Short mmCIF file of C-alpha atoms in Angstrom, two decimals:
data_model
loop_
_atom_site.label_atom_id
_atom_site.label_comp_id
_atom_site.label_asym_id
_atom_site.label_seq_id
_atom_site.Cartn_x
_atom_site.Cartn_y
_atom_site.Cartn_z
CA UNK A 19 8.54 13.35 3.84
CA UNK A 20 5.68 11.11 3.68
CA UNK A 21 3.56 10.83 0.45
CA UNK A 22 -0.62 10.50 0.58
CA UNK A 23 -0.57 6.82 -0.32
CA UNK A 24 0.66 6.54 3.82
CA UNK A 25 -1.98 6.85 5.75
CA UNK A 26 -1.92 9.44 8.82
CA UNK A 27 -2.20 6.02 11.57
CA UNK A 28 1.34 4.45 9.68
CA UNK A 29 2.77 8.19 10.21
CA UNK A 30 2.54 8.85 13.71
CA UNK A 31 3.62 5.09 13.79
CA UNK A 32 6.46 5.48 12.49
CA UNK A 33 7.11 9.42 13.84
CA UNK A 34 6.64 7.61 17.14
CA UNK A 35 9.93 4.99 16.59
CA UNK A 36 11.97 7.64 15.06
CA UNK A 37 11.66 10.33 18.41
CA UNK A 38 12.23 7.72 20.68
CA UNK A 39 15.28 6.57 18.74
CA UNK A 40 16.31 10.38 17.99
CA UNK A 41 16.06 10.51 21.58
CA UNK A 42 17.55 7.67 22.61
CA UNK A 43 14.07 6.21 24.33
CA UNK A 44 13.97 2.24 24.39
CA UNK A 45 10.54 0.84 23.35
CA UNK A 46 8.05 -0.91 25.46
CA UNK A 47 6.17 -4.57 24.46
CA UNK A 48 4.48 -6.10 27.47
CA UNK A 49 6.70 -4.36 30.08
CA UNK A 50 10.07 -6.23 28.45
CA UNK A 51 12.12 -3.59 26.79
CA UNK A 52 14.38 -3.37 24.53
CA UNK A 53 17.60 -2.17 23.38
CA UNK A 54 18.44 0.00 20.50
CA UNK A 55 20.01 -2.30 18.31
CA UNK A 56 16.79 -4.47 18.88
CA UNK A 57 14.05 -1.54 18.42
CA UNK A 58 15.64 -0.99 14.82
CA UNK A 59 16.11 -4.44 14.21
CA UNK A 60 12.36 -4.60 14.61
CA UNK A 61 11.56 -1.67 12.85
CA UNK A 62 12.47 -2.57 9.87
CA UNK A 63 10.68 -5.98 10.23
CA UNK A 64 7.77 -3.71 10.77
CA UNK A 65 8.36 -2.14 7.43
CA UNK A 66 9.18 -4.80 5.90
CA UNK A 67 5.60 -5.78 6.42
CA UNK A 68 3.98 -3.26 6.26
CA UNK A 69 5.18 -1.56 2.72
CA UNK A 70 6.10 -4.29 1.21
CA UNK A 71 9.59 -2.89 0.78
CA UNK A 72 12.62 -1.29 3.13
CA UNK A 73 13.53 1.76 0.37
CA UNK A 74 9.82 2.63 0.06
CA UNK A 75 9.56 6.32 0.31
CA UNK A 76 7.33 5.62 3.75
CA UNK A 77 11.22 3.55 4.82
CA UNK A 78 12.86 6.42 3.89
CA UNK A 79 11.27 9.16 5.74
CA UNK A 80 11.48 7.16 9.06
CA UNK A 81 15.09 6.09 8.71
CA UNK A 82 15.85 9.71 7.66
CA UNK A 83 18.82 11.16 9.70
CA UNK A 84 16.66 14.05 12.07
CA UNK A 85 13.62 13.19 12.66
CA UNK A 86 10.91 15.62 11.35
CA UNK A 87 7.40 15.28 12.72
CA UNK A 88 4.30 16.29 10.73
CA UNK A 89 2.45 19.01 11.69
CA UNK A 90 -1.34 18.17 11.66
CA UNK A 91 -0.83 21.23 8.62
CA UNK A 92 1.04 19.23 7.15
CA UNK A 93 -1.00 15.65 7.13
CA UNK A 94 -3.70 17.55 5.71
CA UNK A 95 -1.64 18.89 2.99
CA UNK A 96 -0.47 15.26 1.26
CA UNK A 97 -3.31 14.35 0.43
CA UNK A 98 -3.61 17.27 -1.89
CA UNK A 99 -0.14 18.43 -2.95
CA UNK A 100 3.64 17.48 -3.39
CA UNK A 101 5.98 18.98 -1.19
CA UNK A 102 8.94 19.61 0.77
CA UNK A 103 8.71 20.15 4.75
CA UNK A 104 10.80 23.70 5.66
CA UNK A 105 12.31 24.34 9.02
CA UNK A 106 11.14 27.57 10.44
CA UNK A 107 12.31 31.02 8.79
CA UNK A 108 13.85 34.15 9.90
CA UNK A 109 15.44 36.67 7.57
CA UNK A 110 15.25 39.16 9.71
CA UNK A 111 13.47 39.72 13.02
CA UNK A 112 9.85 40.98 11.88
CA UNK A 113 9.81 38.08 8.25
CA UNK A 114 8.80 35.14 10.80
CA UNK A 115 7.24 31.91 9.99
CA UNK A 116 6.83 28.43 11.03
CA UNK A 117 5.43 25.79 9.97
CA UNK A 118 6.62 26.80 6.19
CA UNK A 119 6.39 24.10 3.18
CA UNK A 120 7.71 24.48 -0.14
CA UNK A 121 5.06 23.70 -2.33
CA UNK A 122 6.34 21.42 -5.85
CA UNK A 123 2.64 20.74 -7.28
CA UNK A 124 -1.20 19.76 -6.57
CA UNK A 125 -2.36 17.33 -6.82
CA UNK A 126 -6.24 16.85 -8.77
CA UNK A 127 -9.02 14.57 -7.46
CA UNK A 128 -7.70 12.52 -11.21
CA UNK A 129 -4.19 11.66 -9.35
CA UNK A 130 -2.62 14.62 -12.74
CA UNK A 131 -0.24 16.86 -11.00
CA UNK A 132 -0.55 21.18 -11.52
CA UNK A 133 2.94 22.06 -11.32
CA UNK A 134 4.42 25.42 -9.03
CA UNK A 135 6.93 26.99 -10.70
CA UNK A 136 9.41 28.25 -9.68
CA UNK A 137 8.25 26.19 -5.84
CA UNK A 138 6.34 28.68 -3.28
CA UNK A 139 7.55 28.62 0.09
CA UNK A 140 4.29 29.37 1.64
CA UNK A 141 3.43 28.50 6.12
CA UNK A 142 1.07 25.75 5.70
CA UNK A 143 -2.42 26.83 6.76
CA UNK A 144 -1.81 29.07 3.45
CA UNK A 145 -0.43 26.46 0.93
CA UNK A 146 -3.72 24.44 1.72
CA UNK A 147 -5.74 27.23 0.89
CA UNK A 148 -3.88 27.45 -2.70
CA UNK A 149 -4.42 23.27 -3.52
CA UNK A 150 -7.63 24.14 -2.69
CA UNK A 151 -8.27 26.10 -4.43
CA UNK A 152 -6.62 24.49 -7.50
CA UNK A 153 -8.36 21.54 -6.90
CA UNK A 154 -12.06 22.15 -5.84
CA UNK A 155 -12.30 25.44 -8.62
CA UNK A 156 -9.64 26.47 -10.43
CA UNK A 157 -9.74 23.55 -12.53
CA UNK A 158 -13.23 22.24 -12.24
CA UNK A 159 -13.84 25.72 -14.15
CA UNK A 160 -11.24 25.75 -16.99
CA UNK A 161 -12.32 21.93 -17.69
CA UNK A 162 -16.13 23.61 -17.44
CA UNK A 163 -14.67 26.35 -20.08
CA UNK A 164 -12.92 24.31 -23.30
CA UNK A 165 -11.94 21.06 -21.80
CA UNK A 166 -9.59 22.50 -20.56
CA UNK A 167 -6.57 20.74 -18.60
CA UNK A 168 -4.28 21.91 -16.07
CA UNK A 169 -0.60 21.46 -15.51
CA UNK A 170 1.31 24.17 -14.34
CA UNK A 171 0.56 27.32 -12.31
CA UNK A 172 3.43 30.66 -12.43
CA UNK A 173 4.29 31.43 -8.67
CA UNK A 174 5.64 35.19 -9.79
CA UNK A 175 6.26 35.79 -5.67
CA UNK A 176 5.50 34.27 -2.73
CA UNK A 177 7.90 34.07 0.22
CA UNK A 178 10.30 37.15 1.07
CA UNK A 179 10.59 39.92 3.26
CA UNK A 180 10.00 42.78 2.57
CA UNK A 181 6.56 45.69 2.97
CA UNK A 182 3.86 46.58 0.79
CA UNK A 183 4.49 46.85 -2.46
CA UNK A 184 7.55 47.08 -2.05
CA UNK A 185 7.45 51.07 -0.75
CA UNK A 186 9.77 51.74 2.31
CA UNK A 187 8.26 52.76 5.15
CA UNK A 188 5.46 51.30 4.50
CA UNK A 189 3.62 47.91 6.74
CA UNK A 190 5.49 44.30 6.45
CA UNK A 191 3.32 42.45 3.19
CA UNK A 192 2.26 39.42 4.37
CA UNK A 193 4.57 38.06 1.31
CA UNK A 194 7.10 38.67 4.60
CA UNK A 195 5.43 36.08 6.52
CA UNK A 196 4.96 33.66 4.74
CA UNK A 197 0.85 33.79 3.67
CA UNK A 198 0.79 35.65 0.47
CA UNK A 199 0.69 34.25 -3.01
CA UNK A 200 1.52 35.89 -6.23
CA UNK A 201 -0.97 34.15 -9.35
CA UNK A 202 0.01 35.16 -12.69
CA UNK A 203 -1.36 32.86 -15.14
CA UNK A 204 -2.62 28.72 -15.34
CA UNK A 205 -1.08 26.44 -18.72
CA UNK A 206 -3.22 23.83 -20.00
CA UNK A 207 -2.45 20.55 -21.97
CA UNK A 208 -3.12 22.46 -25.25
CA UNK A 209 0.33 25.06 -24.84
CA UNK A 210 -2.81 27.82 -23.48
CA UNK A 211 -1.83 30.55 -21.42
CA UNK A 212 -5.08 30.83 -19.29
CA UNK A 213 -3.47 34.47 -17.57
CA UNK A 214 -6.27 35.78 -14.77
CA UNK A 215 -5.38 39.94 -16.00
CA UNK A 216 -6.03 38.37 -20.14
CA UNK A 217 -9.06 40.36 -21.45
CA UNK A 218 -8.66 37.89 -24.41
CA UNK A 219 -8.97 34.06 -21.67
CA UNK A 220 -13.17 33.75 -21.70
CA UNK A 221 -15.03 36.61 -19.06
CA UNK A 222 -16.79 34.09 -17.36
CA UNK A 223 -13.58 31.37 -16.35
CA UNK A 224 -12.27 35.06 -14.73
CA UNK A 225 -15.05 35.40 -13.21
CA UNK A 226 -16.24 32.42 -11.87
CA UNK A 227 -12.35 32.84 -10.60
CA UNK A 228 -12.23 35.67 -8.85
CA UNK A 229 -15.84 34.91 -7.39
CA UNK A 230 -14.46 31.44 -5.38
CA UNK A 231 -10.99 33.21 -5.06
CA UNK A 232 -12.67 36.31 -3.24
CA UNK A 233 -14.46 33.62 -0.98
CA UNK A 234 -11.49 31.51 0.45
CA UNK A 235 -8.67 34.04 0.92
CA UNK A 236 -9.18 36.48 3.10
CA UNK A 237 -7.52 39.34 0.96
CA UNK A 238 -7.28 39.24 -3.56
CA UNK A 239 -5.65 42.86 -5.19
CA UNK A 240 -6.09 42.68 -8.96
CA UNK A 241 -6.29 45.17 -12.18
CA UNK A 242 -7.98 47.88 -10.48
CA UNK A 243 -7.05 47.65 -7.25
CA UNK A 244 -3.81 50.04 -6.59
CA UNK A 245 -1.97 49.73 -9.69
CA UNK A 246 0.63 47.57 -8.47
CA UNK A 247 -1.36 44.10 -9.53
CA UNK A 248 -1.97 44.56 -12.98
CA UNK A 249 -0.80 41.64 -14.21
CA UNK A 250 -1.20 39.30 -11.14
CA UNK A 251 -3.74 38.53 -8.87
CA UNK A 252 -2.77 38.39 -5.26
CA UNK A 253 -3.34 36.46 -2.72
CA UNK A 254 -3.51 36.25 1.64
CA UNK A 255 -5.03 34.94 3.96
CA UNK A 256 -4.19 38.55 6.22
CA UNK A 257 -6.05 38.52 10.03
CA UNK A 258 -8.00 41.33 9.91
CA UNK A 259 -10.31 42.39 12.56
CA UNK A 260 -13.63 41.33 13.04
CA UNK A 261 -13.01 38.97 9.81
CA UNK A 262 -12.81 41.74 7.33
CA UNK A 263 -11.73 40.80 4.06
CA UNK A 264 -10.97 42.40 0.20
CA UNK A 265 -12.03 41.20 -2.60
CA UNK A 266 -10.86 44.12 -4.87
CA UNK A 267 -9.70 42.99 -8.87
CA UNK A 268 -11.62 44.25 -11.93
CA UNK A 269 -12.14 41.29 -14.39
CA UNK A 270 -11.76 43.65 -17.70
CA UNK A 271 -13.09 43.46 -21.22
CA UNK A 272 -10.41 44.06 -24.18
CA UNK A 273 -11.46 48.24 -25.18
CA UNK A 274 -13.45 49.26 -28.50
CA UNK A 275 -12.23 52.34 -29.77
CA UNK A 276 -14.75 54.07 -31.98
CA UNK A 277 -13.75 54.44 -35.46
CA UNK A 278 -14.63 58.41 -37.35
CA UNK A 279 -16.61 57.88 -39.46
CA UNK A 280 -15.22 57.18 -43.08
CA UNK A 281 -16.45 60.45 -45.79
CA UNK A 282 -17.79 58.44 -48.86
CA UNK A 283 -16.38 59.03 -52.55
CA UNK A 284 -19.40 61.63 -53.93
CA UNK A 285 -19.66 63.84 -51.16
CA UNK A 286 -15.64 64.21 -51.39
CA UNK A 287 -15.45 64.55 -54.98
CA UNK A 288 -18.50 67.35 -54.55
CA UNK A 289 -16.39 69.52 -51.72
CA UNK A 290 -13.78 69.38 -53.57
CA UNK A 291 -15.43 71.24 -57.18
CA UNK A 292 -17.35 73.51 -55.35
CA UNK A 293 -15.67 76.83 -56.35
CA UNK A 294 -12.66 78.48 -54.44
CA UNK A 295 -13.68 81.61 -52.00
CA UNK A 296 -12.09 84.67 -53.70
CA UNK A 297 -10.84 87.17 -51.89
CA UNK A 298 -12.93 91.44 -52.19
CA UNK A 299 -11.45 93.15 -54.71
CA UNK A 300 -8.86 96.17 -53.44
CA UNK A 301 -10.17 99.56 -54.11
#
């Protein structure tokens, strides 16, 4: 695929060449037609001039045997993340998804990468929203909290052909449409793990992530939602009537157990020295 350093006009040019070559069409210039061999020669020359060497990433993409023209969403996602385009998904009749990608890493504005482990299979639109959330909301909040630099995002689930909460007979989950993503935790450069449901992690950071997630996604389910999301947070872009959104994520605090009052040694000794009651004398 094309890396983010390749401009959109160059991508469109390369895609045009590949499409015409794959269909056996000849390129024209000034009313003259060139043969397929002549087109290939000019193609190598032009790629060498624009990209420096024909072995670059963009040149390999242009010369791949199976042309795969990026969608408009993928062209935008290339500026935000590292991914691999996927063919249409169809695990079953209902579990169908077009324009799917394998999201491998999110690129931050400073050019560092936040790896998605394992890579997530998502619709391009969902992958783009996840990438923007990490870049624009999660990473700045983590840095402001304690100077933490994100390095990894734990993916607990993405595309999976199943019902909601894996309940037999329930409606199809958004995971079955490659339109949902389950987040477990973020890992930072100093080896700390920032789990979204861990009460030991700063509450202000978790509250900031909750607010930003509920603003970006159609569904946010976490602790306190339905009993199935106590250890992770579910995000999706489900389409509902009138754009209705669902945000159910309780940002909890550590539970403090009340301790029973302790007795002083003087009170305990006083109780021991009290005379014990004697039984009544028998007649």
